Coordinates of C-alpha atoms and ligand atoms in Angstrom, one line a residue:
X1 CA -8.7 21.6 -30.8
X2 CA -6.2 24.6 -30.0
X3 CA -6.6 24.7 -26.5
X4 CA -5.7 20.6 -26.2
X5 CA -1.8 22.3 -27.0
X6 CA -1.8 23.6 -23.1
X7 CA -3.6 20.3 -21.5
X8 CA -1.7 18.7 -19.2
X9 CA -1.4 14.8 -20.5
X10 CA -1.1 12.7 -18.2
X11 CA -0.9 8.5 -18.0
X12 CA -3.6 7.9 -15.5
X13 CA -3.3 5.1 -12.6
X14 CA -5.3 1.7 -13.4
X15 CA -6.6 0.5 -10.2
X16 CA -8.4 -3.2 -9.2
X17 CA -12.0 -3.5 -10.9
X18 CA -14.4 -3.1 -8.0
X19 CA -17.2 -5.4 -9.1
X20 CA -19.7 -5.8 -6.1
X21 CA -22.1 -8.6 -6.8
X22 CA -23.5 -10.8 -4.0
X23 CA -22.0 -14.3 -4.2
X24 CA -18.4 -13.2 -6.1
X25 CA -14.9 -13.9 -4.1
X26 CA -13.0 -10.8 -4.1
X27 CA -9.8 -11.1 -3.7
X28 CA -7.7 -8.7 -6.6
X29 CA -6.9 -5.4 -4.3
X30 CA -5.6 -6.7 -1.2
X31 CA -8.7 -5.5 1.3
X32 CA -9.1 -6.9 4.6
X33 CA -12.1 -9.5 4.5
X34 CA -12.7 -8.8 7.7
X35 CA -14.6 -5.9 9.0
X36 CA -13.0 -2.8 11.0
X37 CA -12.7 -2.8 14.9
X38 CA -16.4 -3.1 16.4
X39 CA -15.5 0.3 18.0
X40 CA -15.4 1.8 14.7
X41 CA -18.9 1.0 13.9
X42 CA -20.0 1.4 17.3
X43 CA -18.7 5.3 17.0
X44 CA -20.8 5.4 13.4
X45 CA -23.6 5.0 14.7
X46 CA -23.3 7.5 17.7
X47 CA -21.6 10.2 15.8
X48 CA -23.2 13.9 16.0
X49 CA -24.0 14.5 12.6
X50 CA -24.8 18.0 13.7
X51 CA -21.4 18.5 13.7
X52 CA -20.8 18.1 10.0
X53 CA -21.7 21.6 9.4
X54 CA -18.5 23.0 10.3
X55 CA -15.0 22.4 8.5
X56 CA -12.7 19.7 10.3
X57 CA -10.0 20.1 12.3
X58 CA -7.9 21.4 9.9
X59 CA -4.0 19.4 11.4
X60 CA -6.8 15.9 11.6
X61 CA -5.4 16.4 15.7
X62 CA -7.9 13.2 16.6
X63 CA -6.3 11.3 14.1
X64 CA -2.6 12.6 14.1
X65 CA -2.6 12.2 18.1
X66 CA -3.7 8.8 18.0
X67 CA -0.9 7.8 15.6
X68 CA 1.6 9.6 17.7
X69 CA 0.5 8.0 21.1
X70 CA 0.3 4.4 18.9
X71 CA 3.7 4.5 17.4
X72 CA 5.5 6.7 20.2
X73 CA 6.7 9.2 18.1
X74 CA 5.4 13.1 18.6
X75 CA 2.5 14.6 16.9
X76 CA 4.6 16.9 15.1
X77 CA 6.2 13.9 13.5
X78 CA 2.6 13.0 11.8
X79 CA 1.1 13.7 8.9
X80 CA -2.4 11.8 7.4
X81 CA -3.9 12.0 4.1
X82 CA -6.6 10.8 2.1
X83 CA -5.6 7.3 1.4
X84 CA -1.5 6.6 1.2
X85 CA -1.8 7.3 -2.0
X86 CA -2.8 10.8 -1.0
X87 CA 0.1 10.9 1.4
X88 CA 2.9 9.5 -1.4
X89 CA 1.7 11.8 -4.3
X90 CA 1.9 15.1 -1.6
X91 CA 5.5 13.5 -0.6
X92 CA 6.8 13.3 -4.4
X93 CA 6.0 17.3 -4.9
X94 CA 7.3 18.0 -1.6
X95 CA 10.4 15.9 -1.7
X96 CA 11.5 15.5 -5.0
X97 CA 13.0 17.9 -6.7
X98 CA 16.4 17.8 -7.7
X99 CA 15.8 17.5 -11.2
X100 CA 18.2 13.7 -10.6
X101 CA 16.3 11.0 -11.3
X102 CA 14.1 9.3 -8.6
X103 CA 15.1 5.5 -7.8
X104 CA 12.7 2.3 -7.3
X105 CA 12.4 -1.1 -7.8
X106 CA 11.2 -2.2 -11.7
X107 CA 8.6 -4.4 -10.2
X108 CA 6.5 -2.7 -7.7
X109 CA 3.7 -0.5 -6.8
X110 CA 2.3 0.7 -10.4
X111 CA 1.3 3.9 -8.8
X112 CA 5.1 5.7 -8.2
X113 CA 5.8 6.3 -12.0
X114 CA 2.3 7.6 -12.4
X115 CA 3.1 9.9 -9.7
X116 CA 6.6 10.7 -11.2
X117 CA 4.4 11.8 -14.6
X118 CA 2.1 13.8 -12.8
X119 CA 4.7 15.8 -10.7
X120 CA 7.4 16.0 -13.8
X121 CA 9.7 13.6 -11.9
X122 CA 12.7 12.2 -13.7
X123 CA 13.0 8.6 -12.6
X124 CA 15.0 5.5 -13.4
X125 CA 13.4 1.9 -11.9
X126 CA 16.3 -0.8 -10.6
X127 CA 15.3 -4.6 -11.7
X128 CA 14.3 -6.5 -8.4
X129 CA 17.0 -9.4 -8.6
X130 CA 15.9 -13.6 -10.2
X131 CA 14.9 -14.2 -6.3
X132 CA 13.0 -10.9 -6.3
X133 CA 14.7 -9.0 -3.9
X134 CA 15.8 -5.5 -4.2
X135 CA 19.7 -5.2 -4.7
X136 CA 20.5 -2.5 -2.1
X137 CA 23.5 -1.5 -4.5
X138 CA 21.6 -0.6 -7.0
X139 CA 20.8 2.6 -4.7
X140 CA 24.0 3.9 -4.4
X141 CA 24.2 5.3 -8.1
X142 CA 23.5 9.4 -8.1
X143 CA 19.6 10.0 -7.5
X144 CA 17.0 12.6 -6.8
X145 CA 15.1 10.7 -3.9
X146 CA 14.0 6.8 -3.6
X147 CA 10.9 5.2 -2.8
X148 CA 10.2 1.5 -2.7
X149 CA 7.4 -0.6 -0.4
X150 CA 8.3 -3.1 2.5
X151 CA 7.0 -5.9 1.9
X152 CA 7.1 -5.3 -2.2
X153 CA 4.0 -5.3 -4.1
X154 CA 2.9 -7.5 -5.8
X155 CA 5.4 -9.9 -4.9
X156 CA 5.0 -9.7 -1.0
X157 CA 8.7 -10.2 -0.7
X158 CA 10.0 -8.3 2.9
X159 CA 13.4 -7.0 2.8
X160 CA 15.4 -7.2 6.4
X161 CA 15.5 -3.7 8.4
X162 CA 19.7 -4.4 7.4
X163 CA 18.9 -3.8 3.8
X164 CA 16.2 -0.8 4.7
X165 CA 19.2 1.1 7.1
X166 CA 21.8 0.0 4.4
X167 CA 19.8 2.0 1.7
X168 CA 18.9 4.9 4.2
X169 CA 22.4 5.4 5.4
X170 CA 24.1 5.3 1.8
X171 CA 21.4 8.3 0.5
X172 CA 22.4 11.0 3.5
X173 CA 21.2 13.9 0.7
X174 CA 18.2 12.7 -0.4
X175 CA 14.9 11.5 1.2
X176 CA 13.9 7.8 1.0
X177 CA 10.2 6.8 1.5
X178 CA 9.7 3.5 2.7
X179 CA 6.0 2.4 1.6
X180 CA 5.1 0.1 4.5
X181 CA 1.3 -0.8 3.7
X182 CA 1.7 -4.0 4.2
X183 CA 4.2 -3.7 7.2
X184 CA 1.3 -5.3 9.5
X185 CA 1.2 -8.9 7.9
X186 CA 4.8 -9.9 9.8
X187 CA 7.3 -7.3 8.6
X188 CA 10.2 -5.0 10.8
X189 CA 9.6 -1.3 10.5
X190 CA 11.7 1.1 8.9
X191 CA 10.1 3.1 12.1
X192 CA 13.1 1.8 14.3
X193 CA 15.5 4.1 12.5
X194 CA 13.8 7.4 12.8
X195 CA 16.2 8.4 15.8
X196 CA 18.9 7.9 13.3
X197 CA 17.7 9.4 10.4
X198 CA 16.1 12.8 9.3
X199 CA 15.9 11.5 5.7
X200 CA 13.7 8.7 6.3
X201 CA 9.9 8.9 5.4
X202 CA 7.6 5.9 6.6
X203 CA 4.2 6.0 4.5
X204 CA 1.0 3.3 6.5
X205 CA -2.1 3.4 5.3
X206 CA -5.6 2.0 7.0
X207 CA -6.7 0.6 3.6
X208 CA -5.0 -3.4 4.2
X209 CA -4.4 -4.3 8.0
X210 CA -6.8 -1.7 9.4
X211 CA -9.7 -2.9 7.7
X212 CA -10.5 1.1 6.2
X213 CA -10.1 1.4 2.6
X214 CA -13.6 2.9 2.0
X215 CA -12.6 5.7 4.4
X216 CA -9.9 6.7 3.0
X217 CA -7.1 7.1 5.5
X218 CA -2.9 6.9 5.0
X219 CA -0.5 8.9 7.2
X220 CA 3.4 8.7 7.4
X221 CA 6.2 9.8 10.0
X222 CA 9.7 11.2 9.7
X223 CA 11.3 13.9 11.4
X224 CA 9.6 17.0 12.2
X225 CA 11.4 18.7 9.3
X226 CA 10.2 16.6 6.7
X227 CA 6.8 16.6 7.9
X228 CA 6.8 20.0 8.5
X229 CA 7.8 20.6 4.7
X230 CA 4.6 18.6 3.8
X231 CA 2.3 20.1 5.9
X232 CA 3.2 23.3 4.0
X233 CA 2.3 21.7 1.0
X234 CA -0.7 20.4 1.9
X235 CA -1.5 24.1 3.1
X236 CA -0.6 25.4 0.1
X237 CA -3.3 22.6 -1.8
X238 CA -6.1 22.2 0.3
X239 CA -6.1 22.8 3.7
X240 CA -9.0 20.3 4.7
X241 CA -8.2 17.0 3.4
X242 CA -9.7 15.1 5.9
X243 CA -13.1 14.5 6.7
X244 CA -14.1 14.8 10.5
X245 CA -16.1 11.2 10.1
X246 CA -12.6 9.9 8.9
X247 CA -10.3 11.7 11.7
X248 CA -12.6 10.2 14.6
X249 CA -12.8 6.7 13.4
X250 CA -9.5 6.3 12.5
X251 CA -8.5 7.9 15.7
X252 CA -10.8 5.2 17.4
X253 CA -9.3 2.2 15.3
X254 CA -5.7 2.6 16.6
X255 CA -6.8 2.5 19.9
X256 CA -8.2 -1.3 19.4
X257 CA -5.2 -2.9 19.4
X258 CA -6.6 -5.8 20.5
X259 CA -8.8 -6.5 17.8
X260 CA -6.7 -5.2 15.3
X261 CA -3.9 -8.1 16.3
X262 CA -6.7 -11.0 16.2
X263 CA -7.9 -9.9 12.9
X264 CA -3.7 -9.8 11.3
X265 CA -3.3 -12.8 13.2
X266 CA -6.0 -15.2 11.4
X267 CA -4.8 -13.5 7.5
X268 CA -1.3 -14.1 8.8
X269 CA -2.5 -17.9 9.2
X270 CA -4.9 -18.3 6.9
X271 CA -1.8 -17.1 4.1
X272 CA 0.5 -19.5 5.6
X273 CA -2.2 -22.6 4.9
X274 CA -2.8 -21.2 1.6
X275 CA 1.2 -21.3 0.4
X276 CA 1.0 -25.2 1.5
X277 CA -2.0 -25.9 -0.6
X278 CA -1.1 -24.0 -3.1
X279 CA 2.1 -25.5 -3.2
X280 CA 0.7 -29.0 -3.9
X281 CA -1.2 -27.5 -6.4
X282 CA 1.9 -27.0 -8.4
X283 CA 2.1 -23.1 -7.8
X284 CA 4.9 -21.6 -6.8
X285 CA 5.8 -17.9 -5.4
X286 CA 7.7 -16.0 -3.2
X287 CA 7.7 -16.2 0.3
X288 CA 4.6 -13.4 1.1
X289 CA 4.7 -11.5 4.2
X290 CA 1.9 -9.4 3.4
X291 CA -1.9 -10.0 2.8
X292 CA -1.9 -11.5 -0.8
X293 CA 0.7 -14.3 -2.2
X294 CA 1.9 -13.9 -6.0
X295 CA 1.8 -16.9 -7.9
X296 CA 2.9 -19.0 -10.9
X297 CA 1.9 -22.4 -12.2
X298 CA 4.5 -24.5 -13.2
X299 CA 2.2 -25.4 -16.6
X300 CA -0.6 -23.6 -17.0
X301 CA -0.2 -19.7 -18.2
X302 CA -1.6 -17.0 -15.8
X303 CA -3.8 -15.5 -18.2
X304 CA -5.5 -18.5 -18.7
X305 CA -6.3 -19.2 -14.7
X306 CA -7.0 -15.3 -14.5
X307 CA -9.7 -16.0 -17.1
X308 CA -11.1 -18.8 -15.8
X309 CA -11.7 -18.1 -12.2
X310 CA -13.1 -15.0 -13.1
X311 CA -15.5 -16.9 -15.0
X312 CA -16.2 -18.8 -11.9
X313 CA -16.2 -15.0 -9.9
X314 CA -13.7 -15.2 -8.2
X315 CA -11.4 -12.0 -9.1
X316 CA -7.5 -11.8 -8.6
X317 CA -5.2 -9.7 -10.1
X318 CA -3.3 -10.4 -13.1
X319 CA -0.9 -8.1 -15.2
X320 CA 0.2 -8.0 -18.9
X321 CA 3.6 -6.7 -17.9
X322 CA 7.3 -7.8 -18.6
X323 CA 8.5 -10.4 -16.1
X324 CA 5.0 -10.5 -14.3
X325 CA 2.5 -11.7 -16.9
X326 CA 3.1 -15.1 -15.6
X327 CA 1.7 -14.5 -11.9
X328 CA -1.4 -14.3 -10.6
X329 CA -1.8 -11.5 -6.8
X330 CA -3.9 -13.2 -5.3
X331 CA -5.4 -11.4 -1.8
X332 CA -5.5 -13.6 1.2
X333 CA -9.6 -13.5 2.2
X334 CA -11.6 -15.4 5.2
X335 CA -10.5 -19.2 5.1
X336 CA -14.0 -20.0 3.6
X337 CA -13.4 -17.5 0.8
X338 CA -9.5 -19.3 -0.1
X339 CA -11.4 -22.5 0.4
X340 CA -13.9 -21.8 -2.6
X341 CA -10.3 -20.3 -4.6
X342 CA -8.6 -24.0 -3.7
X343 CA -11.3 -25.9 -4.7
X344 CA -11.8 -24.5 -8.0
X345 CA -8.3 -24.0 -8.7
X346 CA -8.0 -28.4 -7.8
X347 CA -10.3 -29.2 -10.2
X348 CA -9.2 -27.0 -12.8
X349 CA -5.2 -27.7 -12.6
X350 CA -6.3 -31.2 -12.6
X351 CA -8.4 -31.0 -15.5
Ligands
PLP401 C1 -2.7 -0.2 -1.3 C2 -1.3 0.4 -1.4 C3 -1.2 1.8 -1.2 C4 -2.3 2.8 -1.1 O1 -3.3 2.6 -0.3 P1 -4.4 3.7 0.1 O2 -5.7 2.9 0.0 O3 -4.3 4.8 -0.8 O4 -4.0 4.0 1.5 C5 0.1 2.4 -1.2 N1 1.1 1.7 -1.5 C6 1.1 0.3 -1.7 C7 2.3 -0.4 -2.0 C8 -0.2 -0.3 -1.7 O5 -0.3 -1.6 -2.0

C-alpha cells in the first residue's frame, strides 16, 4: 500500500509472557511475590470513587510530595510516570539529542535500543567485561548521553557508587541516567551524588521492590533543571499521565517504610539461600543484588531447562541472544515458590 511509505517502522519491545493460571510458579519478570503495603489496599477499598469524574492532579503532587519527603530531595526535583518505562522513554526525547551516539552496556535492559529506535537515537552499546561488569572506560569515548541500570539486568550484577561517580564525573556535557529499579534488593544509590551533579538522572520504579507493577508507577530525580526540561515534555504529550487511583496509593506506599523493609528483607534472604542451592546444583551466576539471579548450568543447555520447567509451569526467562543464550533470569519468589523451582530443577539435573 502507498501510504505504508510514510508509516513510521518501528522494532517493538518483547516483554515477559504474562500467563495467569492457578497453580503455575511465576517467576520470568522480576515481580514482587509478595503483595503491596496493607495500607495500599486498605486505601482501595475506602477511596471516593466519586472523585474519578474529574481529571487528576495534573504535577501527581500526592505522589511527587511523597517521593520528595521519602528521599529528602525537593518536590521540584521529581518527576513520575506511568511505569519507569514511561519515565526512561520521556527522558530519551527530552535528553538526547545531540545527534552523538547514546552509550550503554551490550548486555542489559532490552528496552533502551527500542527506545533509541522509536526516538531516532543514534546509539553504540559497550560489552559488559568476561566478569560482567561494566568497564567505566568504555564511557569516556565521545557520546550523546548514557544510560545503564544499577544493579544490571538480567545479570543482577551492582556496580560500586566509585564506578557510578567515575562515569558521571568523566560525562560533565551530557546527561547519564542511572536506571535503579532494582536499587532496593541491597544496592548504593546513585541518589548520593545529586548535590554534586546536575547531569545525573536517577530513574525507580514501584514495579519490583514496591510490590506495584499492575499500577503502573516509575518516577526519577535530578536537578530541578533536568526535571524541569521533562516536565515540559510531558506537557507538551499529555498532560495527565497519571491516574488519581495511582498518585494516592503510591503516595500511601512510600509512607510504609516499615513494611516495605520486611517485605525486601525476606527476597533479599530468600535470594541468598537460593545462590547456595543452586550452587550445589551445579549452576553458576553472578553475584545478584537484585530480585532475580541469572544462571548457567555447567552441562545442561539453558534452552533445554527453559523448556522443561515450563512444561512443569514454572516460567523464567530465557533469551536467544549472543552471550546470554546460555542463562536462565530466574525471579526470586516466596521461599515455598523457589522450593517447588529446587525441587524440580534436583530431579531433573540429576536425571
Ligand atoms: C522492570 C524494569 C523497568 C521498568 O519497570 P516499569 O514497570 O515500567 O516501572 C525499567 N528498567 C529496568 C532495568 C527494569 O528491569
Amino acid at each position: 500500500m502507498k501510504w505504508e511509505e510514510n508509516v513510521r517502522k518501528v522494532v517493538p519491545y518483547v516483554a515477559g509472557e504474562q500467563p495467569n493460571r492457578p497453580g503455575m510458579i511465576k517467576l520470568n519478570t522480576n515481580e514482587c511475590p509478595y503483595p503491596p503495603a496493607p495500607g495500599v489496599g486498605r486505601l482501595a477499598r475506602e477511596m471516593d470513587y466519586d472523585a474519578l469524574r474529574l481529571y487528576p492532579d495534573m504535577d501527581s503532587r500526592p505522589l511527587v510530595e511523597a517521593l520528595a519527603a521519602y528521599y529528602h530531595v525537593e518536590p521540584a526535583q521529581v518527576f513520575v510516570g506511568v511505569g519507569s518505562d514511561d519515565v526512561l522513554s520521556m527522558a530519551f526525547m527530552t535528553f538526547f539529542n545531540s545527534g552523538k551516539p547514546v552509550l550503554f552496556p551490550d548486555v542489559t535492559y532490552s528496552f533502551y535500543d527500542v527506545w533509541a529506535g522509536l526516538h531516532q537515537i543514534p546509539y553504540r552499546t559497550c560489552p559488559l567485561g568476561e566478569d560482567w561488569h561494566i568497564r567505566p572506560a568504555d564511557y569516556c569515548q565521545p557520546n550523546g548521553g548514557i544510560v545503564f541500570p544499577n544493579p544490571n539486568a538480567p545479570t543482577g550484577l551492582l556496580e560500586s557508587l566509585d564506578v557510578v561517580e567515575e562515569i558521571v564525573a568523566s560525562n560533565r556535557d551530557v546527561v547519564v541516567i542511572v536506571d535503579e529499579a532494582y536499587i532496593d534488593f541491597g544496592g548504593e544509590s546513585a541518589l548520593a551524588l545529586l548535590d554534586q551533579y546536575d547531569n545525573l538522572l536517577v530513574v525507580g520504579t514501584f514495579s519490583k521492590s514496591r510490590a506495584m507493577a499492575g499500577l503502573r508507577i516509575g518516577f526519577c530525580i535530578g536537578s530541578e533543571k533536568l526535571i524541569g526540561y521533562l516536565n515540559n515534555v510531558k506537557f507538551a504529550f499529555n498532560s495527565y499521565t497519571m491516574n488519581l487511583p495511582a498518585q494516592l496509593l503510591g503516595a500511601e506506599a512510600v509512607r510504609e517504610e516499615g513494611y516495605f523493609r520486611e517485605t525486601v528483607g525476606k527476597i533479599i534472604a530468600t535470594r541468598e539461600r537460593t545462590k547456595g542451592k543452586m550452587k550445589e546444583l551445579g549452576f553458576s551466576f553472578p553475584d545478584s543484588k537484585a530480585n532475580f539471579i541469572f544462571a548457567t548450568h555447567a552441562s545442561i543447555p539453558a534452552g533445554q531447562i527453559y523448556t522443561a520447567l515450563r512444561e512443569a509451569d514454572i516460567y523464567v526467562r530465557h533469551w536467544d541472544k549472543p552471550r546470554i543464550s546460555e542463562y536462565l533470569r530466574i525471579t526470586i519468589g516466596t521461599d515455598q515458590q523457589m522450593d517447588r523451582l529446587l525441587g524440580f530443577l534436583e530431579t531433573y539435573v540429576r536425571a
